[in-house]
Structures are given as C-alpha cells and as structure tokens.
Short mmCIF file of C-alpha atoms in Angstrom, two decimals:
data_model
loop_
_atom_site.label_atom_id
_atom_site.label_comp_id
_atom_site.label_asym_id
_atom_site.label_seq_id
_atom_site.Cartn_x
_atom_site.Cartn_y
_atom_site.Cartn_z
CA MET A 1 130.88 100.87 121.28
CA ASN A 2 128.38 104.06 121.98
CA ALA A 3 128.46 106.44 118.94
CA GLN A 4 128.84 109.90 119.97
CA LEU A 5 126.26 112.31 118.28
CA GLU A 6 126.94 115.34 117.44
CA LEU A 7 124.09 117.33 118.47
CA PRO A 8 123.04 121.42 117.22
CA THR A 9 121.98 123.28 120.15
CA GLN A 10 118.28 123.29 119.09
CA VAL A 11 118.76 119.38 118.79
CA GLN A 12 120.03 119.64 122.65
CA ALA A 13 117.80 122.21 123.91
CA PHE A 14 114.61 120.23 122.39
CA GLN A 15 112.20 119.79 125.06
CA ALA A 16 108.95 117.80 124.84
CA PRO A 17 105.92 117.84 127.28
CA ARG A 18 105.68 115.52 130.30
CA GLU A 19 102.83 113.61 129.20
CA LEU A 20 101.90 112.93 125.53
CA PRO A 21 98.34 111.91 124.54
CA LEU A 22 97.86 108.29 123.18
CA TYR A 23 95.27 107.66 120.53
CA ALA A 24 93.72 103.98 119.52
CA THR A 25 92.80 103.61 116.21
CA VAL A 26 89.07 102.61 115.08
CA PRO A 27 88.84 99.94 112.95
CA PRO A 28 87.43 101.38 109.60
CA GLY A 29 84.87 99.08 108.99
CA TRP A 30 84.73 99.22 105.17
CA THR A 31 82.46 97.23 102.87
CA ARG A 32 81.39 97.17 99.38
CA ASP A 33 78.36 99.68 100.14
CA THR A 34 80.52 102.25 101.94
CA VAL A 35 83.54 102.02 99.12
CA SER A 36 80.87 102.23 96.71
CA ALA A 37 79.17 105.36 98.38
CA LEU A 38 82.59 106.91 98.55
CA ALA A 39 83.30 106.17 94.98
CA THR A 40 79.89 107.87 93.75
CA ARG A 41 80.82 111.03 95.78
CA LEU A 42 83.80 110.86 93.55
CA ASP A 43 81.85 110.72 90.40
CA LEU A 44 83.03 107.10 89.72
CA GLN A 45 80.36 104.39 88.50
CA ALA A 46 81.84 100.90 88.95
CA ASP A 47 81.53 97.68 90.42
CA VAL A 48 83.85 97.27 93.83
CA ALA A 49 86.23 94.23 93.84
CA ASP A 50 88.08 92.89 96.69
CA ALA A 51 91.51 92.84 96.16
CA GLY A 52 93.20 91.89 99.06
CA PRO A 53 94.56 94.99 100.89
CA TRP A 54 92.39 97.27 98.64
CA PHE A 55 88.65 97.64 97.52
CA VAL A 56 89.50 98.63 94.02
CA CYS A 57 86.60 100.59 92.17
CA ARG A 58 87.35 101.24 88.27
CA SER A 59 85.54 103.21 85.45
CA ASP A 60 87.05 103.75 82.26
CA ALA A 61 88.48 107.23 83.55
CA TRP A 62 89.12 106.84 87.40
CA THR A 63 90.43 104.06 89.58
CA LEU A 64 90.02 104.39 93.46
CA GLU A 65 91.58 102.39 95.45
CA VAL A 66 90.57 101.87 99.19
CA TYR A 67 92.91 100.51 102.09
CA GLN A 68 91.10 97.98 104.08
CA ALA A 69 93.45 98.54 106.90
CA SER A 70 92.84 101.85 107.65
CA ASN A 71 90.47 104.67 106.42
CA SER A 72 93.28 105.48 103.47
CA LEU A 73 92.35 105.84 99.76
CA ARG A 74 93.98 106.73 96.39
CA LEU A 75 92.05 107.99 93.40
CA GLU A 76 94.02 108.13 89.81
CA ARG A 77 93.04 109.34 86.39
CA ASN A 78 93.83 106.42 84.26
CA GLY A 79 95.09 108.12 81.35
CA PHE A 80 97.26 110.58 83.13
CA ASP A 81 100.23 111.28 81.16
CA ALA A 82 102.64 110.84 83.98
CA GLU A 83 105.85 111.77 81.89
CA ALA A 84 104.59 114.58 80.19
CA ARG A 85 105.27 113.11 76.97
CA ALA A 86 102.67 114.80 75.10
CA PRO A 87 103.20 118.72 74.88
CA ILE A 88 101.98 120.86 77.64
CA LYS A 89 99.98 123.76 76.58
CA ALA A 90 99.60 125.43 80.35
CA GLN A 91 100.85 124.69 83.56
CA ALA A 92 98.37 124.88 86.54
CA ASP A 93 99.73 127.53 88.98
CA ARG A 94 100.34 126.80 92.56
CA ASP A 95 97.35 128.80 93.73
CA ARG A 96 94.68 126.94 91.72
CA ALA A 97 96.65 123.57 92.44
CA VAL A 98 96.16 124.30 96.35
CA VAL A 99 92.18 125.15 95.72
CA VAL A 100 92.01 121.69 93.68
CA ALA A 101 93.74 119.93 96.28
CA HIS A 102 91.56 121.13 98.97
CA ARG A 103 88.30 120.58 97.50
CA PHE A 104 89.39 116.83 96.87
CA LEU A 105 90.19 116.57 100.62
CA SER A 106 86.73 117.73 101.54
CA ASP A 107 85.08 115.33 98.69
CA VAL A 108 86.91 112.49 100.37
CA GLY A 109 85.22 113.77 103.92
CA ALA A 110 87.04 115.45 106.80
CA THR A 111 89.38 113.65 109.46
CA LYS A 112 90.04 114.44 113.20
CA ALA A 113 93.13 115.22 112.55
CA GLN A 114 93.81 118.77 110.79
CA ALA A 115 95.35 118.82 107.30
CA THR A 116 97.81 121.52 106.33
CA VAL A 117 99.49 122.45 103.10
CA ALA A 118 103.48 121.66 103.85
CA SER A 119 104.71 121.75 100.41
CA VAL A 120 103.74 122.29 96.90
CA THR A 121 106.42 120.21 94.85
CA GLU A 122 106.51 119.31 91.15
CA LEU A 123 106.49 116.29 89.57
CA GLN A 124 109.43 116.37 87.31
CA VAL A 125 110.53 114.53 84.17
CA LEU A 126 113.67 114.62 82.38
CA LYS A 127 114.10 113.64 79.03
CA ALA A 128 117.43 112.74 77.45
CA THR A 129 118.08 111.80 73.68
CA LYS A 130 121.29 110.91 72.25
CA GLU A 131 121.44 114.43 70.71
CA HIS A 132 120.29 115.96 74.37
CA ARG A 133 122.16 113.69 76.77
CA GLU A 134 121.64 115.65 79.77
CA GLY A 135 117.92 116.12 79.28
CA GLU A 136 115.04 118.42 78.71
CA ARG A 137 113.04 119.00 81.91
CA SER A 138 109.42 119.34 82.30
CA VAL A 139 106.66 119.14 84.62
CA ALA A 140 103.84 116.49 84.79
CA GLY A 141 102.24 118.09 87.27
CA LEU A 142 102.04 119.95 90.64
CA GLN A 143 102.13 118.02 93.79
CA VAL A 144 100.05 119.45 97.05
CA ASN A 145 101.43 117.84 99.93
CA PHE A 146 99.41 117.70 103.08
CA GLN A 147 100.51 116.90 106.70
CA TYR A 148 98.10 116.42 109.67
CA THR A 149 98.47 117.63 113.08
CA LEU A 150 96.00 116.20 115.93
CA ASP A 151 95.42 118.09 119.00
CA GLY A 152 98.59 120.18 118.05
CA LEU A 153 100.95 117.16 117.54
CA TRP A 154 102.34 116.53 114.28
CA LEU A 155 101.31 112.93 112.66
CA VAL A 156 104.70 111.99 111.39
CA GLY A 157 105.65 108.78 109.46
CA PRO A 158 103.80 107.25 106.09
CA GLY A 159 100.33 106.43 107.27
CA ALA A 160 99.12 110.17 107.76
CA LYS A 161 99.51 112.71 104.93
CA ALA A 162 97.49 113.53 101.66
CA GLN A 163 98.91 114.38 98.60
CA VAL A 164 96.92 115.69 95.27
CA THR A 165 98.72 115.95 91.95
CA VAL A 166 97.26 118.56 89.63
CA ALA A 167 97.94 118.12 86.11
CA PRO A 168 98.59 120.82 83.65
CA GLY A 169 95.10 121.34 82.52
CA GLY A 170 94.36 122.02 86.46
CA GLN A 171 92.20 118.76 86.90
CA ILE A 172 93.34 116.06 89.79
CA ALA A 173 95.49 113.37 88.08
CA GLN A 174 96.57 111.57 91.27
CA ALA A 175 95.52 111.73 94.86
CA TYR A 176 95.79 110.02 98.20
CA ARG A 177 94.61 110.39 101.69
CA PHE A 178 96.20 108.17 104.31
CA THR A 179 94.46 108.59 107.63
CA ARG A 180 92.89 106.54 110.26
CA ASP A 181 90.12 107.36 112.56
CA VAL A 182 91.37 107.23 116.26
CA LYS A 183 90.04 108.15 119.85
CA GLN A 184 92.15 109.29 122.76
CA VAL A 185 92.63 106.45 125.33
CA GLY A 186 94.45 108.79 127.92
CA THR A 187 98.05 109.76 128.47
CA ARG A 188 101.64 108.39 128.74
CA PRO A 189 104.82 109.80 130.53
CA THR A 190 107.36 111.00 127.47
CA VAL A 191 110.59 109.56 127.41
CA ALA A 192 112.64 112.64 127.28
CA ALA A 193 114.38 113.53 124.09
CA GLU A 194 117.94 113.14 125.66
CA VAL A 195 117.15 109.40 126.51
CA ALA A 196 115.64 108.68 123.37
CA LEU A 197 119.07 109.98 121.84
CA ARG A 198 121.08 107.99 124.34
CA ARG A 199 119.13 104.92 123.20
CA PHE A 200 119.61 105.50 119.54
CA ALA A 201 123.29 105.79 120.22
CA GLN A 202 123.26 102.26 121.86
CA SER A 203 121.12 101.01 118.73
CA THR A 204 122.11 98.20 117.04
CA ALA A 205 122.23 100.99 113.74
CA LEU A 206 125.40 102.47 115.24
CA ALA A 207 126.83 99.71 117.67
CA GLN A 208 129.68 98.65 114.91
CA LEU A 209 130.62 102.16 114.01
CA PRO A 210 134.64 102.41 113.96
CA ALA A 211 136.16 105.06 116.30
CA GLY A 212 136.47 107.46 113.25
CA ALA A 213 132.86 107.58 112.13
CA ARG A 214 130.67 110.28 112.76
CA VAL A 215 126.86 110.76 113.61
CA ARG A 216 125.50 114.20 113.21
CA VAL A 217 121.77 114.66 113.94
CA ASP A 218 120.32 117.83 111.88
CA SER A 219 116.90 117.79 113.34
CA ILE A 220 114.19 116.22 116.06
CA GLN A 221 110.61 116.46 115.74
CA LEU A 222 108.02 114.93 118.18
CA GLY A 223 104.86 113.17 116.80
CA LEU A 224 102.42 110.63 116.52
CA LEU A 225 103.57 107.52 114.51
CA SER A 226 101.28 106.49 111.82
CA LEU A 227 102.31 103.39 109.93
CA PRO A 228 101.94 102.22 106.33
CA PRO A 229 98.20 102.56 104.98
CA THR A 230 98.34 98.99 104.33
CA GLU A 231 98.94 97.83 107.58
CA VAL A 232 96.82 97.62 110.78
CA GLN A 233 97.99 99.81 113.61
CA GLY A 234 96.38 99.76 117.29
CA VAL A 235 97.49 102.96 118.46
CA LEU A 236 99.38 106.11 117.03
CA LEU A 237 102.62 105.56 119.01
CA PRO A 238 104.51 109.24 120.34
CA ALA A 239 107.60 109.15 118.41
CA TYR A 240 110.56 111.47 117.79
CA VAL A 241 111.90 111.84 114.13
CA LEU A 242 115.73 112.33 113.68
CA ARG A 243 117.34 113.26 110.59
CA GLY A 244 120.60 113.11 110.03
CA GLU A 245 123.93 111.70 108.56
CA ILE A 246 126.67 108.99 109.39
CA SER A 247 129.88 109.24 107.88
CA THR A 248 132.42 106.28 107.51
CA GLU A 249 135.40 106.22 105.03
CA LEU A 250 133.41 104.11 102.68
CA LEU A 251 130.28 106.30 102.86
CA PRO A 252 131.00 109.88 104.06
CA HIS A 253 127.74 111.13 103.56
CA ALA A 254 124.97 108.63 104.49
CA GLY A 255 121.64 110.53 105.25
CA PHE A 256 119.23 109.01 107.87
CA ILE A 257 115.55 109.20 109.01
CA SER A 258 114.90 107.38 112.29
CA TYR A 259 112.20 106.98 114.39
CA LEU A 260 112.45 106.71 117.99
CA ALA A 261 110.01 105.81 120.83
CA ALA A 262 108.73 108.88 123.00
CA ALA A 263 106.70 106.84 124.94
CA ASP A 264 107.12 103.17 126.61
CA LEU A 265 104.21 101.25 126.17
CA ASP A 266 103.42 98.26 128.35
CA GLU A 267 103.03 95.18 126.04
CA GLY A 268 100.78 93.11 128.69
CA GLU A 269 98.04 96.03 128.43
CA ALA A 270 98.35 96.43 124.59
CA LYS A 271 97.27 92.76 124.29
CA ARG A 272 94.44 93.26 126.75
CA GLN A 273 93.14 96.21 124.74
CA ARG A 274 93.78 94.38 121.60
CA TRP A 275 96.38 97.32 120.26
CA GLN A 276 98.71 95.28 117.51
CA GLN A 277 102.18 96.87 116.59
CA ILE A 278 102.89 98.85 119.70
CA ARG A 279 106.50 98.42 119.06
CA PRO A 280 106.51 98.69 115.00
CA THR A 281 109.75 97.67 113.12
CA LEU A 282 110.31 101.08 111.98
CA LEU A 283 111.44 102.17 115.38
CA ALA A 284 115.12 102.55 115.49
CA ALA A 285 115.09 102.64 119.47
CA MET B 1 106.38 83.40 84.80
CA GLY B 2 109.16 85.79 85.73
CA THR B 3 112.35 85.03 87.67
CA ILE B 4 113.32 87.11 90.60
CA GLY B 5 116.56 87.77 92.91
CA ILE B 6 117.13 89.52 95.91
CA GLU B 7 120.24 90.86 98.02
CA TRP B 8 119.94 92.75 101.12
CA VAL B 9 122.70 94.14 103.96
CA ARG B 10 122.20 94.52 107.40
CA LYS B 11 125.66 94.30 108.65
CA TYR B 12 128.04 96.62 107.35
CA HIS B 13 130.88 95.43 109.83
CA GLY B 14 131.68 99.21 110.35
CA LEU B 15 131.78 100.24 107.05
CA ALA B 16 128.73 102.16 107.17
CA GLY B 17 125.88 101.96 109.95
CA ASP B 18 123.99 99.06 110.27
CA LEU B 19 120.35 98.66 108.94
CA SER B 20 117.51 97.03 110.82
CA ASN B 21 114.95 96.15 108.27
CA THR B 22 116.71 94.94 104.72
CA LYS B 23 116.13 91.58 105.37
CA PRO B 24 112.34 91.48 105.77
CA GLN B 25 111.94 94.43 103.10
CA ALA B 26 113.78 92.22 100.35
CA GLU B 27 112.49 88.85 101.65
CA GLY B 28 108.91 90.55 101.66
CA PHE B 29 109.31 91.15 97.99
CA TYR B 30 110.82 87.62 97.58
CA ASN B 31 107.80 86.08 98.94
CA THR B 32 105.23 88.02 97.65
CA LEU B 33 105.83 88.57 93.93
CA ALA B 34 104.04 85.80 92.03
CA ALA B 35 107.60 84.75 90.68
CA THR B 36 110.15 81.92 90.33
CA ARG B 37 112.39 82.66 93.23
CA GLN B 38 116.13 82.24 91.98
CA PHE B 39 118.34 83.58 94.31
CA ALA B 40 118.33 85.37 97.79
CA TRP B 41 121.81 86.58 99.40
CA GLY B 42 121.92 88.27 102.43
CA ASP B 43 124.72 90.28 104.77
CA ASP B 44 128.30 88.48 104.31
CA LEU B 45 127.00 86.44 101.12
CA ALA B 46 125.82 89.50 99.25
CA TRP B 47 128.12 91.19 97.07
CA ASP B 48 129.19 94.03 94.93
CA GLN B 49 130.53 91.80 92.11
CA ASP B 50 127.03 89.93 91.87
CA PHE B 51 125.62 93.19 90.22
CA GLU B 52 129.14 94.12 88.16
CA GLN B 53 130.01 92.93 84.33
CA LYS B 54 133.14 91.24 83.97
CA ASN B 55 136.08 93.15 82.97
CA VAL B 56 134.08 96.66 82.90
CA GLY B 57 135.49 99.33 85.38
CA SER B 58 137.56 98.75 88.67
CA PRO B 59 137.99 96.32 90.09
CA THR B 60 137.32 93.95 87.07
CA ALA B 61 135.66 91.15 88.99
CA GLY B 62 132.09 90.95 87.89
CA THR B 63 129.62 88.11 87.72
CA ASP B 64 126.17 89.67 87.16
CA THR B 65 125.23 86.90 84.03
CA THR B 66 124.95 84.58 86.98
CA TRP B 67 123.39 86.52 89.52
CA ALA B 68 121.38 89.93 89.12
CA ASP B 69 121.65 89.92 85.15
CA ASN B 70 120.43 86.34 85.17
CA VAL B 71 116.51 87.07 86.43
CA ASP B 72 114.06 89.47 85.25
CA MET B 73 113.77 91.35 88.39
CA VAL B 74 116.22 92.28 91.10
CA PHE B 75 115.30 93.82 94.75
CA PHE B 76 118.61 95.07 96.36
CA SER B 77 117.94 96.67 100.22
CA GLY B 78 121.01 98.43 101.65
CA HIS B 79 123.04 101.65 101.61
CA GLY B 80 123.64 103.51 98.66
CA SER B 81 124.88 106.89 97.32
CA PRO B 82 124.69 108.77 94.16
CA SER B 83 127.82 106.65 92.64
CA GLY B 84 126.37 103.38 93.89
CA PHE B 85 125.31 100.96 96.58
CA TYR B 86 127.03 99.51 99.06
CA PHE B 87 127.72 95.78 100.56
CA GLY B 88 129.12 94.62 104.23
CA VAL B 89 131.82 92.95 103.01
CA LYS B 90 135.03 93.75 100.82
CA THR B 91 135.17 90.60 98.13
CA ASP B 92 135.57 93.33 95.73
CA ASP B 93 135.34 97.01 96.83
CA ALA B 94 132.07 96.93 98.88
CA GLN B 95 130.44 99.05 96.08
CA ALA B 96 128.76 98.59 92.95
CA LYS B 97 129.61 101.52 91.11
CA SER B 98 127.70 102.48 88.02
CA THR B 99 131.07 102.90 86.21
CA GLU B 100 131.04 98.70 86.63
CA ILE B 101 127.83 98.26 85.62
CA ARG B 102 125.88 97.09 82.41
CA TRP B 103 122.58 95.52 82.71
CA GLY B 104 120.31 93.64 80.37
CA ASP B 105 122.72 92.29 78.16
CA ARG B 106 121.66 89.10 79.37
CA ASP B 107 118.23 89.01 80.83
CA LEU B 108 117.49 91.94 83.58
CA GLU B 109 114.37 94.12 82.73
CA TRP B 110 113.62 95.95 85.97
CA ILE B 111 115.95 96.59 89.28
CA VAL B 112 114.77 97.90 92.57
CA LEU B 113 117.75 99.89 94.63
CA ASP B 114 116.01 100.27 97.53
CA ALA B 115 118.95 102.77 98.69
CA CYS B 116 119.18 106.35 99.36
CA ASN B 117 120.08 109.01 96.97
CA VAL B 118 121.34 106.24 94.10
CA LEU B 119 118.66 107.96 91.90
CA GLU B 120 120.19 111.27 92.76
CA GLU B 121 119.25 114.13 89.80
CA ASN B 122 121.99 115.62 89.44
CA GLY B 123 124.07 113.84 86.68
CA VAL B 124 122.05 110.97 86.68
CA PHE B 125 121.88 110.19 83.05
CA ASN B 126 125.96 109.79 82.60
CA ARG B 127 126.06 107.99 85.85
CA TRP B 128 123.18 105.52 85.69
CA GLY B 129 121.70 106.12 82.10
CA TRP B 130 123.60 105.80 78.74
CA PRO B 131 126.51 103.50 80.39
CA VAL B 132 124.30 101.01 82.36
CA PHE B 133 121.46 100.48 80.05
CA ARG B 134 122.11 97.45 77.33
CA GLY B 135 118.46 96.07 77.40
CA LEU B 136 117.64 97.09 80.89
CA HIS B 137 113.85 98.82 81.29
CA ILE B 138 113.63 100.51 84.37
CA ILE B 139 115.73 101.28 87.62
CA LEU B 140 113.50 102.22 90.60
CA GLY B 141 115.18 103.90 93.48
CA PHE B 142 115.15 107.34 95.30
CA HIS B 143 116.30 110.89 94.74
CA THR B 144 116.65 111.25 98.54
CA THR B 145 117.43 109.58 101.73
CA THR B 146 114.95 107.04 102.66
CA SER B 147 114.08 105.26 105.84
CA ASP B 148 115.18 101.73 107.13
CA GLU B 149 111.68 100.24 106.86
CA ALA B 150 110.52 96.65 106.12
CA ASP B 151 107.14 96.69 104.37
CA ARG B 152 107.84 98.29 100.95
CA GLY B 153 108.97 95.04 99.18
CA ARG B 154 105.95 93.67 100.27
CA ILE B 155 103.98 96.25 99.58
CA LEU B 156 105.82 96.83 95.96
CA ALA B 157 104.83 93.15 94.99
CA GLN B 158 101.41 93.34 96.34
CA TYR B 159 100.65 96.47 93.68
CA LEU B 160 102.50 94.20 90.96
CA ASN B 161 100.55 91.38 91.37
CA ALA B 162 97.13 93.53 91.35
CA GLY B 163 98.36 94.58 87.80
CA ASN B 164 99.86 98.08 88.07
CA THR B 165 102.68 98.89 85.69
CA VAL B 166 106.09 98.61 87.07
CA ARG B 167 106.39 102.54 87.36
CA GLN B 168 103.16 102.84 89.26
CA ALA B 169 103.53 99.85 91.56
CA TRP B 170 107.28 101.59 92.77
CA ILE B 171 105.60 105.18 93.16
CA LYS B 172 102.64 103.75 94.99
CA ALA B 173 104.77 101.22 97.26
CA CYS B 174 106.84 104.59 98.06
CA GLN B 175 104.26 106.79 98.76
CA ASP B 176 102.59 103.93 101.13
CA THR B 177 105.90 103.43 103.30
CA GLU B 178 107.58 107.02 103.40
CA GLY B 179 106.67 110.88 104.50
CA SER B 180 106.31 113.38 101.75
CA ASP B 181 110.12 114.79 102.24
CA VAL B 182 111.27 111.51 100.65
CA GLN B 183 111.51 111.42 97.12
CA TRP B 184 110.84 108.50 94.75
CA ALA B 185 112.61 108.37 91.38
CA TYR B 186 112.79 106.18 88.31
CA LEU B 187 115.18 105.86 85.29
CA ARG B 188 113.63 104.19 82.08
CA ALA B 189 114.76 103.61 78.82
CA ASP B 190 113.28 103.45 75.23
CA ALA B 191 114.35 102.58 71.74
CA PRO B 192 112.55 102.31 68.39
CA GLY B 193 109.75 99.88 68.76
CA THR B 194 109.62 99.54 72.41
CA ASP B 195 107.28 101.10 75.30
CA THR B 196 108.62 100.38 78.72
CA TYR B 197 106.30 103.13 80.20
CA ASN B 198 103.44 100.58 80.43
CA ASP B 199 105.72 97.66 81.37
CA HIS B 200 104.12 95.17 83.98
CA TRP B 201 105.24 92.50 85.81
CA TRP B 202 105.14 89.09 83.90
CA GLY B 203 101.88 87.95 83.67
CA LYS B 204 100.10 90.81 84.88
CA GLY B 205 100.02 92.49 81.42
CA SER B 206 102.06 93.99 78.47
CA VAL B 207 105.79 93.69 78.96
CA SER B 208 107.93 95.79 76.12
CA ALA B 209 110.67 94.63 73.84
CA ASP B 210 114.29 95.41 75.27
CA PRO B 211 115.74 98.53 74.71
CA VAL B 212 119.20 97.03 73.74
CA ASN B 213 120.38 100.23 71.85
CA PRO B 214 118.26 102.96 73.76
CA ASN B 215 117.98 106.33 72.01
CA VAL B 216 115.95 107.84 74.97
CA LEU B 217 116.11 108.15 78.65
CA TYR B 218 113.51 109.33 80.94
CA TYR B 219 114.21 110.21 84.50
CA ALA B 220 111.10 111.25 86.88
CA ARG B 221 110.71 112.19 90.52
CA GLY B 222 108.11 113.04 92.70
CA ALA B 223 107.30 113.60 96.35
CA CYS B 224 106.36 110.18 98.32
#
C-alpha cells in the first residue's frame, strides 16, 4: 500500500526552483607534502602517515587526520578531558567560542561554500554514583556547529559541516571541517517537492505499514547532498531532507530523517563524466 | 583477537517502518573490524531474546549467554526508542527492553545500539545504567533520531582498527555519517581499579578490567 502522509501547510506549500545547479566535485589530491604543509600551518610538527582512509599526523599534543576521499580534516588535542573528569575552573563563553571557531576555519583555509554558525551546543556529561544515582551535570566544552551554503543552497548531509569544540579554558579541544571542492557543471530540472513526497510515500520504508499507521512529515529542506567525508562522491546531488515521525502500535514515536532526490541524473552521463555515487544508498526515494 | 556479533533488521512486517541500510551498516562493521566473527543474524533471524537474560523481566525468554553476551562487541542496527530496540518478528515480544537485559556477566564489553533515541538522556541511568551493567564497559548509541545510513559500521571499525579509543571511534563515526542536528551518546561504567574511558578494541591498545559492580556511570552526548 502507499502510505498516507500527514503534511503540515508549510510542507504542502513548499516551492523549489524549476532548475537546480549541479556541482561536480574536484578530487582533493592530497599528498604527504600538502598534508605536512597544512599541519605546519596548524603548528603541528610531525611525520605524516598514510592510514588508509586518512593521512595522520600526530605530535605529542595534537592529532591531525586528513580524509583522502575529500577535502575534509579533523584536529584533536590528545589530552582533552572529554568528560570533564578534572574540576573545571571557568567555562568559555559562547562569544569567545565562536571567535575561536572562526579562527580555526580561517587557519585551515577558505572553501567555495560559505560557513554559517548554525548552533552552539554543549558537550554534556552526567556522572552518576550510587549516592547520586540521577547524575551530576557538567559541560566538557562548547561545540560551535557550522553549516555551509553554496550559491544560496544549503549543503545537507554529513559531509558538509564543521564543528569546533572549545574547552573550558578557551582553547580548541577538537575540530573538524568536512567539505569538498566543487565546480558547477550546469543545471538540472528539479523534481518537484510533491513528486518527491509521492515517491517517498511509495518507498520501501513505508510500503509494509499497516492501515492504522501514521506518517507525519514535520519539515522539508532543499539542498545539495554531501556524503560522509570518507566516501568518494562525484556530484553533490540536489536533495530534499524530510524530518518527521512514523507511528505504529509497537513503536508510536519513531522519528526519521530521510533524503529524497530533487533531481534525476542520467546514469550514462554519470559514467561518461566519471561521477561516482549519483544514487547513494542514503536516498530513501 | 576479540570476538564480535551483529544483528540487523530491515523488514519489520508492519510493526514499524522498514529500513534500507541496516544490513550494509552492520555488515560493514562485521567485515572490517580486525576480529573473530561469531554471529550475524538479520531480519527474521534477529531476535530480541538474543540480547536478553533468561528469567529477567517479562517475557522471561532470554539467550544472551549464547549470543550478545557471548562475544566482546555487538553491533545492532534497527529501530529504537528510549525503552529498548526493536525486531521484525515476535518470537518474544519484538522489543529488547532494558528491564530484560543484564550485560557483561558473561563476556560482553561494548555494544553499539545503532538505533534512534535508545540513549536519550532523560532517565538514562535508571533505564540502561544501574540495572544493565554487570561487567559491560560501554553502550554506544544516540540521544536523538538518526538517519537510515549504510556506512557507519564500517567507519567505526576503521577507527577502531586505527587505534582510537572505543568512545572516540564512536563519536568520530557518528560525526562522519550524520548532520549536526543528530546527537551521539554513550554510557559507560567504571569501578575501583577500572578505566573504561581509555578502552581500545582488543589488540589496538589498553582494555580495562571489567567493572563487574560499577560504582560510577558516565553519560556523554554531543552534536555530530
């Protein structure tokens, strides 16, 4: 059966442009020398090791991981107390954390996409003992979370974002920047939101639901899908992101995050252009 | 070398929405981690009682000493909620509830519950903490909803193989595979003389003694 979707007005009325830009990725071309140069820029002096999915550069104080499949990287302070096990003298404030985070993004270099602070969240820790069974809360760091836009479109999915965790003392504890260099290779007709929603309703995720089940879509977002930084990706596929909830008798509140194709790419063209993963498994429809 | 097992559910037969990527996600873990592979059950052969302790809670069927609690690390991929994780067939009641679970009294050190909301913060110590940890070191999961994706098991195994601590590997694998509105979480136990914070996969660094009678539990969560 096709599931009946419950759609709030803002989802029903969602309008996408008739065409969407298509961006092909540019292979990152990391070498030991370019990774070493990046490490030096981050004040990290150490040999570069090829660890399969990553180049790794580790000093006594820091570890830098550079993803071989994308232009992504992660920097960590080796001794960071991620559970605030030692007493915290002073917590960094949010403004200070944002300044530190912007400086990190500047240090690792600009990207074609524009970074925007999406949120500042807390790295939260609860410690429970037999005497305090509900736990005592502490904050091990502030996490400044960035999202990216490219020519006005959000980059969605796991592979285009950045996060800087600022320790209570105000220094960087952990940071990553996930991104891919891209070039525009034209535009493609948009799969209208109502068509994408219809495909979702017919998808395998919903096909076996019983008559009494409810599928509620809470929000819809249009963007360019970026796969995990560990994966080779040929193009940033235009995609809708749906968030909502499926209710059945066994599981009344099953939230979902689903990605739906917002453009249909031709597989023959993809092969000729050497675009990998134009139909990633992350797509629900 | 440590031992591992996986269970995954794609087909829920109407009990919940079907999932697409649980099989490749769990098998990515199974086929990548440097480990001795002990069991891999999927769909109608993945059962809640494989994770439950016999004669504990209701229903009382439980075979974890043969399956989940008989290896060093388990990866489950499927649906979840704060009270448990879900299966596609009702050989028992299709839900592995924390009230039916005691882990680590035989072997299990780490378990990944790659399912939505199982480690939601509210009440987590009383659901999954004090009753469940009987030698278990860490439960890895999510505070929030998570997406139906295929790569996280393999990426987790790659980080473990590379020598990251278990908790670091989980956090990195979640960051690599989710948007920042999703929150990873873990729950770990310690006891006098143990140090599960610095646990590594077997052969990749230190592994703590088992916190058989934990006196402290740590719960952590953060944005992916």
